[in-house]
Coordinates of C-alpha atoms in Angstrom, one line a residue:
X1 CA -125.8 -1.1 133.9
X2 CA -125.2 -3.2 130.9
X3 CA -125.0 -0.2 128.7
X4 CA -121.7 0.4 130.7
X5 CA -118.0 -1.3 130.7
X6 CA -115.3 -0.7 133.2
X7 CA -114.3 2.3 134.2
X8 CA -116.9 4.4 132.2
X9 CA -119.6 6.7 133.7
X10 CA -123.2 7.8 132.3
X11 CA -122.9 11.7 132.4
X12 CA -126.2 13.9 131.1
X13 CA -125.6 15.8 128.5
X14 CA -126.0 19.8 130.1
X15 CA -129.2 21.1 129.1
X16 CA -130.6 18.3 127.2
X17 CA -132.6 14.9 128.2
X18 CA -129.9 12.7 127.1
X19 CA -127.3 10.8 129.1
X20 CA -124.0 10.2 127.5
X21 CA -121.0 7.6 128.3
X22 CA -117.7 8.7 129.5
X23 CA -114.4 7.4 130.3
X24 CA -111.8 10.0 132.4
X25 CA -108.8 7.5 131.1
X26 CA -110.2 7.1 127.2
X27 CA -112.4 10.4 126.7
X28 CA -114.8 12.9 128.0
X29 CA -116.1 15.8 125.9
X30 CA -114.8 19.0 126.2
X31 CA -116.1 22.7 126.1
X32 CA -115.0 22.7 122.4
X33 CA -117.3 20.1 121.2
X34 CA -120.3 21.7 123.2
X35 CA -119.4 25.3 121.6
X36 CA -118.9 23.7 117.6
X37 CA -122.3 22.1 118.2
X38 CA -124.3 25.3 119.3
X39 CA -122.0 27.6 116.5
X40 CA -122.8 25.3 113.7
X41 CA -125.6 26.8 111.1
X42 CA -128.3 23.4 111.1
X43 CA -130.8 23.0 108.5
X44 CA -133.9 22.6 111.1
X45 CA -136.3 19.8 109.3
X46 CA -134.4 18.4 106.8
X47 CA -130.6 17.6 105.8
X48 CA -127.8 15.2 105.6
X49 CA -125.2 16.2 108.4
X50 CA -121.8 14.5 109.2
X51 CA -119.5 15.1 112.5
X52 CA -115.5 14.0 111.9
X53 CA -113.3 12.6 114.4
X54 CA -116.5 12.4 116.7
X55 CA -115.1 10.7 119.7
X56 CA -117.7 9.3 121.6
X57 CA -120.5 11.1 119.7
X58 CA -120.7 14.3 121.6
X59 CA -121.8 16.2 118.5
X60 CA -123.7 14.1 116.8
X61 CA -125.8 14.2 119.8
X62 CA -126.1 17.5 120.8
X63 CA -127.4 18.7 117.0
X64 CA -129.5 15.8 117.4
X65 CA -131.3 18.3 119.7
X66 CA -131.0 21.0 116.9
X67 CA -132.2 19.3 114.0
X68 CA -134.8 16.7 112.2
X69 CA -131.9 15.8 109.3
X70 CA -130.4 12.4 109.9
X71 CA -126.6 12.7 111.6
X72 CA -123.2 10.6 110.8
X73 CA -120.5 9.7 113.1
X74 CA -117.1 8.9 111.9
X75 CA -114.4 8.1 114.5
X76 CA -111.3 5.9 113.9
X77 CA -110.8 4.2 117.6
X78 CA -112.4 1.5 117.8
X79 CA -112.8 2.2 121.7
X80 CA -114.4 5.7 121.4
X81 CA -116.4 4.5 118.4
X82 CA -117.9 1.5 120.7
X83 CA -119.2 4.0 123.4
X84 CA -120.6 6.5 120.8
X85 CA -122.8 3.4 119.6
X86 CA -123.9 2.8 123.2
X87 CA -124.8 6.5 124.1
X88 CA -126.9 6.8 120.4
X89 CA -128.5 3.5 121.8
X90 CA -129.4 4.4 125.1
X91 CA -130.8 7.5 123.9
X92 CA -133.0 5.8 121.2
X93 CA -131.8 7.7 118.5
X94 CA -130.3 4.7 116.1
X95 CA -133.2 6.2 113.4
X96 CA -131.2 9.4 113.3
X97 CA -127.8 8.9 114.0
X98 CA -125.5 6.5 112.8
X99 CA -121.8 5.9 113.0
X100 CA -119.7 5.0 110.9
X101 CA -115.7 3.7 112.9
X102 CA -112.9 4.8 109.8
X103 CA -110.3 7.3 108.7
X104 CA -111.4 10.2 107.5
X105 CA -108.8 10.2 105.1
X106 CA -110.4 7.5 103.4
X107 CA -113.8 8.3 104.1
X108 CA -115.2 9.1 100.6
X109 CA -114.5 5.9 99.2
X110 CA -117.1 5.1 102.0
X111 CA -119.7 8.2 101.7
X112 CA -118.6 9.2 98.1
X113 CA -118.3 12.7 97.8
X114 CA -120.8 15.8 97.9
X115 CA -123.5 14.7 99.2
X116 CA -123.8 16.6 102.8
X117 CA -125.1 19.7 103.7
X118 CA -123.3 20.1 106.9
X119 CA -119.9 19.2 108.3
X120 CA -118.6 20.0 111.5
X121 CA -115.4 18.9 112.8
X122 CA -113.4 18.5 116.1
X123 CA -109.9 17.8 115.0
X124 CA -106.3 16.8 117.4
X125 CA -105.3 20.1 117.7
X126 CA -101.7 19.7 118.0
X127 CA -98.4 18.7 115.7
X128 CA -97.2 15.0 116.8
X129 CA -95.1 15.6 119.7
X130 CA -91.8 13.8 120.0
X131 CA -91.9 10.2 121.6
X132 CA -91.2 11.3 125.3
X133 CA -93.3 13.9 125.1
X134 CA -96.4 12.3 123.9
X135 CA -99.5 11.1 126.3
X136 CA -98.9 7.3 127.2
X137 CA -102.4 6.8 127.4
X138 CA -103.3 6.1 123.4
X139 CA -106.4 7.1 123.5
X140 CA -105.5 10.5 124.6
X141 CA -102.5 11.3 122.4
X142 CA -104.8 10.4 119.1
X143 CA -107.4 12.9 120.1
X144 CA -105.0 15.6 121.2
X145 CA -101.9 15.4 118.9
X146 CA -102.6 15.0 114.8
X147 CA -101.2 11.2 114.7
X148 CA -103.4 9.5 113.1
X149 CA -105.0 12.8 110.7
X150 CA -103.9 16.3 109.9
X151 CA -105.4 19.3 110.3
X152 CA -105.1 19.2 106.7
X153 CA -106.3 15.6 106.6
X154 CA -109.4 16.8 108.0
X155 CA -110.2 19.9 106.0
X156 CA -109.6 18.0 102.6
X157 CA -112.1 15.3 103.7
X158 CA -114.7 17.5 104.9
X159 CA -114.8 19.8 101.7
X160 CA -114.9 16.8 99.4
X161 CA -118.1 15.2 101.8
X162 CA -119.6 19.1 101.3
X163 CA -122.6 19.8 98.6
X164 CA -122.3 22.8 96.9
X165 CA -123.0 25.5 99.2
X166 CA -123.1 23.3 101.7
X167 CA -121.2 24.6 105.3
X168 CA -118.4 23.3 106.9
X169 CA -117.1 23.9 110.8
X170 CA -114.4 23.2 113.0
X171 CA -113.1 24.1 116.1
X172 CA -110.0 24.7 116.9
X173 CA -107.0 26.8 118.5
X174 CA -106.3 31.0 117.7
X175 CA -102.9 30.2 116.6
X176 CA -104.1 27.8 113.6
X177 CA -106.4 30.5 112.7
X178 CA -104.3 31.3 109.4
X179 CA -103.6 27.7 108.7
X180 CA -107.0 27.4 108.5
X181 CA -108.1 29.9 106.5
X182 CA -105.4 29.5 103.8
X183 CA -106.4 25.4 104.0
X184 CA -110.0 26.0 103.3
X185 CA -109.6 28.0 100.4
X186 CA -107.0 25.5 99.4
X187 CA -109.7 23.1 99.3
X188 CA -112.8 25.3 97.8
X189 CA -113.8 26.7 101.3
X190 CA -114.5 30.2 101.8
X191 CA -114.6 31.1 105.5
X192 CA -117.7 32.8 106.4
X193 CA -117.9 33.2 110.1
X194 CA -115.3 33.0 112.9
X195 CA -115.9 33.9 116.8
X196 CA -113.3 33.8 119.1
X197 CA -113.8 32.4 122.6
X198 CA -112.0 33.9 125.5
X199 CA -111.3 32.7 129.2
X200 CA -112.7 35.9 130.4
X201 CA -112.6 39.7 130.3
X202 CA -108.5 40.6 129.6
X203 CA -107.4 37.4 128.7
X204 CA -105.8 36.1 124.8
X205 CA -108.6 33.8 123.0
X206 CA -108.1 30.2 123.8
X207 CA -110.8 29.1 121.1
X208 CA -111.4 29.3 117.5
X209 CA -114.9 28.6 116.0
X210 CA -115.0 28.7 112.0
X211 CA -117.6 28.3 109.7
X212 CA -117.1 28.4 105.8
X213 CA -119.3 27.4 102.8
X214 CA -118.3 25.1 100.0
X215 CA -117.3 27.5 96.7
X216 CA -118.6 30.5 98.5
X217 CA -117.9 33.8 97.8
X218 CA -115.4 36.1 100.2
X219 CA -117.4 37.7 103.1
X220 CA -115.9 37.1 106.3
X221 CA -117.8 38.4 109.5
X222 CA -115.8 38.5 112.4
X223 CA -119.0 37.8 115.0
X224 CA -118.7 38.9 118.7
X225 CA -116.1 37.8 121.3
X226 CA -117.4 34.9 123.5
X227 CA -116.5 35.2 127.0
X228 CA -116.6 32.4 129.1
X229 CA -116.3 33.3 132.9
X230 CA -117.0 36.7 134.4
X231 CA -114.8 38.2 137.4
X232 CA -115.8 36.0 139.4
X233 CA -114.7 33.1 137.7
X234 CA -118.3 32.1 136.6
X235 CA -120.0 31.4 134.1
X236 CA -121.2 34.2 131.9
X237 CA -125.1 34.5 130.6
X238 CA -124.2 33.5 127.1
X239 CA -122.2 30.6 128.6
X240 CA -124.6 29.4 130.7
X241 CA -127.9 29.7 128.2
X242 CA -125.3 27.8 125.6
X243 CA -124.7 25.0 128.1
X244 CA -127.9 24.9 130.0
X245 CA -130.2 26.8 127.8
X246 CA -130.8 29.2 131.0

């Protein structure tokens, strides 16, 4: 297929009637992504939405299904960045996606500032490791360890690409939760939502979903716990309509 280059696959995209391109050595989506995209408060028929450190494009696509505004990409690896193009393509969706390969760090001199009514965000989770310990494969390591943009990094750039009133969301792990919070109000975001995603029934939260709004005023709801498998180690009602819509 000439949508395809070496070593990548064309996976569909769970519930919805879109195929996207893969790579098991330079990325695959993750439950995260899937989770950020269903959490995320969309404007239905109208907005301007922007996804940071996309990846290959998971997110953009997936509210693509959620919403009639138009959707940017921004994603610094040239790689990943070249098969979020293709998947947009191959869906037909160039009219209502576009990406945009950069550093978010520098990403207003790009966009400017203000101007969207939605950010969501996906960030490397985890502190630079030392040189032994981090992932050969490059690809990897800059999605997965904050080498190339800080968590930080990534909540300064999507407050100043916010409207007023406008929402931001990441994703992210429990143990940041704090971080988080006292970064967003750093930078003129006041968390509004957060729902904690568990393995299961018994087990410590393993995911953090986070929404805040651009100079809002303090009112945090803590929403209900998320639980992904039952007992026996499937996949629970609210997991399965959230990846399948069942």
């Amino acid at each position: 297929m000439d949508f395809l280059k070496e070593g990548e696959r064309l996976d569909y995209l769970l519930a919805e009637d879109m195929r996207i391109i893969q790579s098991p050595a330079v990325f695959s989506f993750s439950l995260d992504a899937v989770l950020l995209a269903r959490f995320v408060y969309v404007p239905i028929q109208k907005g301007n939405l922007i996804d940071l450190c996309s990846g290959n494009g998971v997110i953009p696509l997936f509210l693509s299904t959620r919403t009639k505004g138009t959707i940017t990409g921004v994603e610094i690896q040239e790689r990943l960045y070249d098969m979020a193009i293709r998947s947009i393509e191959y869906n037909k969706l160039q009219d209502r996606i576009k990406m945009i390969r950069g550093d978010i760090k520098e990403i207003h001199q790009v966009l400017g500032y203000g101007k969207f009514d939605v950010v969501t965000c996906n960030p490397p989770y985890f502190p630079t490791p030392s040189r032994e310990e981090i992932n050969e494969n490059e690809h990897l390591a800059i999605a997965r360890h904050e080498i190339l943009c800080t968590l930080e990094d990534a909540i300064k750039a999507s407050s100043g690409l916010a409207r007023q009133g406008g929402k931001v969301a990441f994703v992210h792990r429990p143990g940041r939760f704090l971080d988080i919070v006292t970064l967003m109000r750093k930078y003129k975001l006041e968390p509004k939502r957060v729902q904690f995603v568990y393995p299961k029934a018994g087990k410590e939260a393993n995911t953090l979903l986070i929404e805040a709004v651009k100079n809002g005023n303090p009112d945090l709801k803590i929403l209900p716990p998320l639980f992904v498998y039952n007992e026996e180690n499937e996949y629970t009602p609210e997991l399965r309509e959230i990846l399948y819509g069942e």
